[in-house]
PDB file of C-alpha atoms in Angstrom:
ATOM      1  CA  UNK A   1       5.267 -17.415 -16.402  1.00  0.00           C
ATOM      2  CA  UNK A   2       2.470 -15.566 -14.495  1.00  0.00           C
ATOM      3  CA  UNK A   3       0.831 -12.226 -15.684  1.00  0.00           C
ATOM      4  CA  UNK A   4       1.174  -9.323 -13.743  1.00  0.00           C
ATOM      5  CA  UNK A   5      -2.397  -8.924 -13.366  1.00  0.00           C
ATOM      6  CA  UNK A   6      -2.788 -12.313 -12.074  1.00  0.00           C
ATOM      7  CA  UNK A   7      -0.017 -11.802  -9.304  1.00  0.00           C
ATOM      8  CA  UNK A   8      -1.623  -8.728  -8.406  1.00  0.00           C
ATOM      9  CA  UNK A   9      -5.016 -10.386  -8.024  1.00  0.00           C
ATOM     10  CA  UNK A  10      -3.338 -13.166  -6.094  1.00  0.00           C
ATOM     11  CA  UNK A  11      -1.158 -10.683  -3.839  1.00  0.00           C
ATOM     12  CA  UNK A  12      -4.220  -8.251  -3.076  1.00  0.00           C
ATOM     13  CA  UNK A  13      -6.083 -11.519  -2.011  1.00  0.00           C
ATOM     14  CA  UNK A  14      -3.175 -12.214   0.726  1.00  0.00           C
ATOM     15  CA  UNK A  15      -2.723  -8.944   1.854  1.00  0.00           C
ATOM     16  CA  UNK A  16      -6.108  -8.445   2.550  1.00  0.00           C
ATOM     17  CA  UNK A  17      -6.231 -11.751   4.268  1.00  0.00           C
ATOM     18  CA  UNK A  18      -2.954 -11.359   6.130  1.00  0.00           C
ATOM     19  CA  UNK A  19      -3.142  -7.786   6.843  1.00  0.00           C
ATOM     20  CA  UNK A  20      -6.620  -6.674   6.841  1.00  0.00           C
ATOM     21  CA  UNK A  21      -6.006  -3.489   4.314  1.00  0.00           C
ATOM     22  CA  UNK A  22      -8.760  -2.530   2.452  1.00  0.00           C
ATOM     23  CA  UNK A  23      -8.583  -4.283  -1.462  1.00  0.00           C
ATOM     24  CA  UNK A  24      -8.508  -0.745  -3.008  1.00  0.00           C
ATOM     25  CA  UNK A  25      -5.170   0.120  -1.118  1.00  0.00           C
ATOM     26  CA  UNK A  26      -3.368  -2.599  -2.623  1.00  0.00           C
ATOM     27  CA  UNK A  27      -1.883  -0.543  -5.963  1.00  0.00           C
ATOM     28  CA  UNK A  28       1.426  -1.283  -7.960  1.00  0.00           C
ATOM     29  CA  UNK A  29       2.904   1.833  -6.306  1.00  0.00           C
ATOM     30  CA  UNK A  30       1.640   0.981  -2.695  1.00  0.00           C
ATOM     31  CA  UNK A  31       4.503   0.502  -0.193  1.00  0.00           C
ATOM     32  CA  UNK A  32       4.047  -2.782   1.468  1.00  0.00           C
ATOM     33  CA  UNK A  33       4.978  -1.375   5.165  1.00  0.00           C
ATOM     34  CA  UNK A  34       2.462   1.422   4.537  1.00  0.00           C
ATOM     35  CA  UNK A  35      -0.148  -1.326   3.714  1.00  0.00           C
ATOM     36  CA  UNK A  36       0.925  -2.844   7.394  1.00  0.00           C
ATOM     37  CA  UNK A  37       3.918  -5.463   6.922  1.00  0.00           C
ATOM     38  CA  UNK A  38       6.628  -5.892   9.024  1.00  0.00           C
ATOM     39  CA  UNK A  39       9.533  -8.371   9.157  1.00  0.00           C
ATOM     40  CA  UNK A  40       7.322 -11.483  10.065  1.00  0.00           C
ATOM     41  CA  UNK A  41       4.195 -10.549   7.930  1.00  0.00           C
ATOM     42  CA  UNK A  42       6.215  -9.680   4.668  1.00  0.00           C
ATOM     43  CA  UNK A  43       7.516 -13.615   5.077  1.00  0.00           C
ATOM     44  CA  UNK A  44       4.310 -14.677   5.466  1.00  0.00           C
ATOM     45  CA  UNK A  45       2.940 -13.041   1.891  1.00  0.00           C
ATOM     46  CA  UNK A  46       6.251 -14.217   0.255  1.00  0.00           C
ATOM     47  CA  UNK A  47       5.656 -17.699   1.423  1.00  0.00           C
ATOM     48  CA  UNK A  48       2.022 -17.341   0.295  1.00  0.00           C
ATOM     49  CA  UNK A  49       3.090 -16.083  -2.986  1.00  0.00           C
ATOM     50  CA  UNK A  50       5.335 -18.875  -3.564  1.00  0.00           C
ATOM     51  CA  UNK A  51       2.620 -21.406  -2.626  1.00  0.00           C
ATOM     52  CA  UNK A  52      -0.135 -20.151  -4.976  1.00  0.00           C
ATOM     53  CA  UNK A  53       2.359 -19.711  -8.114  1.00  0.00           C
ATOM     54  CA  UNK A  54       4.532 -23.066  -7.105  1.00  0.00           C
ATOM     55  CA  UNK A  55       7.943 -21.332  -6.891  1.00  0.00           C
ATOM     56  CA  UNK A  56      10.420 -20.630  -4.136  1.00  0.00           C
ATOM     57  CA  UNK A  57      11.257 -17.040  -3.431  1.00  0.00           C
ATOM     58  CA  UNK A  58      14.502 -16.656  -1.483  1.00  0.00           C
ATOM     59  CA  UNK A  59      14.823 -14.584   1.770  1.00  0.00           C
ATOM     60  CA  UNK A  60      16.790 -12.114  -0.199  1.00  0.00           C
ATOM     61  CA  UNK A  61      13.954 -11.696  -2.711  1.00  0.00           C
ATOM     62  CA  UNK A  62      11.408 -11.238   0.174  1.00  0.00           C
ATOM     63  CA  UNK A  63      13.592  -8.776   1.865  1.00  0.00           C
ATOM     64  CA  UNK A  64      13.989  -6.619  -1.178  1.00  0.00           C
ATOM     65  CA  UNK A  65      10.157  -6.459  -1.806  1.00  0.00           C
ATOM     66  CA  UNK A  66       9.366  -3.116  -0.853  1.00  0.00           C
ATOM     67  CA  UNK A  67       6.495  -2.055  -3.024  1.00  0.00           C
ATOM     68  CA  UNK A  68       3.601  -4.242  -4.316  1.00  0.00           C
ATOM     69  CA  UNK A  69       5.099  -3.732  -7.775  1.00  0.00           C
ATOM     70  CA  UNK A  70       8.479  -5.415  -6.194  1.00  0.00           C
ATOM     71  CA  UNK A  71       6.367  -8.405  -5.292  1.00  0.00           C
ATOM     72  CA  UNK A  72       4.466  -8.804  -8.490  1.00  0.00           C
ATOM     73  CA  UNK A  73       7.854  -8.364 -10.379  1.00  0.00           C
ATOM     74  CA  UNK A  74       9.516 -11.258  -7.957  1.00  0.00           C
ATOM     75  CA  UNK A  75       6.977 -13.770  -9.079  1.00  0.00           C
ATOM     76  CA  UNK A  76       6.606 -12.624 -12.595  1.00  0.00           C
ATOM     77  CA  UNK A  77      10.555 -12.592 -13.235  1.00  0.00           C
ATOM     78  CA  UNK A  78      11.188 -15.769 -11.088  1.00  0.00           C
ATOM     79  CA  UNK A  79      14.015 -17.620 -12.438  1.00  0.00           C
ATOM     80  CA  UNK A  80      12.760 -21.214 -11.366  1.00  0.00           C
ATOM     81  CA  UNK A  81      15.407 -21.671  -8.611  1.00  0.00           C
ATOM     82  CA  UNK A  82      14.640 -23.906  -5.780  1.00  0.00           C
ATOM     83  CA  UNK A  83      15.154 -23.738  -2.248  1.00  0.00           C
ATOM     84  CA  UNK A  84      18.530 -24.926  -0.728  1.00  0.00           C
ATOM     85  CA  UNK A  85      18.694 -28.699  -0.053  1.00  0.00           C
ATOM     86  CA  UNK A  86      19.408 -28.158   3.534  1.00  0.00           C
ATOM     87  CA  UNK A  87      16.482 -25.150   4.037  1.00  0.00           C
ATOM     88  CA  UNK A  88      14.720 -25.781   7.014  1.00  0.00           C
ATOM     89  CA  UNK A  89      10.938 -26.608   6.835  1.00  0.00           C
ATOM     90  CA  UNK A  90       8.189 -25.770   9.220  1.00  0.00           C
ATOM     91  CA  UNK A  91       6.286 -28.565  10.190  1.00  0.00           C
ATOM     92  CA  UNK A  92       2.629 -28.066   8.795  1.00  0.00           C
ATOM     93  CA  UNK A  93       0.809 -28.589  12.096  1.00  0.00           C
ATOM     94  CA  UNK A  94       2.944 -25.140  12.956  1.00  0.00           C
ATOM     95  CA  UNK A  95       1.504 -23.372  10.076  1.00  0.00           C
ATOM     96  CA  UNK A  96      -1.950 -24.436  10.817  1.00  0.00           C
ATOM     97  CA  UNK A  97      -1.647 -23.357  14.440  1.00  0.00           C
ATOM     98  CA  UNK A  98       0.053 -19.909  13.259  1.00  0.00           C
ATOM     99  CA  UNK A  99      -2.672 -19.123  10.729  1.00  0.00           C
ATOM    100  CA  UNK A 100      -5.274 -19.570  13.176  1.00  0.00           C
ATOM    101  CA  UNK A 101      -3.193 -17.364  15.868  1.00  0.00           C
ATOM    102  CA  UNK A 102      -5.279 -14.244  16.651  1.00  0.00           C
ATOM    103  CA  UNK A 103      -3.079 -11.074  15.446  1.00  0.00           C
ATOM    104  CA  UNK A 104      -3.143  -8.247  18.091  1.00  0.00           C
ATOM    105  CA  UNK A 105      -2.587  -4.659  17.147  1.00  0.00           C
ATOM    106  CA  UNK A 106      -0.079  -2.570  19.156  1.00  0.00           C
TER     107      UNK A 106
END
């Protein structure tokens, strides 16, 4: 089981990298949308959290993450569930290409 402080540290790193938000804005009570997440980036954040902590966060779990604390709790309280056997996977080459893509502000 991961500690809240370890998850916050990793989550801060992910949000700074993905969203470009200042590290000091990532506090437990911060609202993820206020930090700049949208429906796509929240999935990216959730999947990266899962990779870093070796767990699977379901779509429902990711969708329920409203605040930074919600994301921390999702990892700390993770029940060890695995992805469904028929869960679609994304080819690793696509993930690499997606990570290198330039993000445009609107």
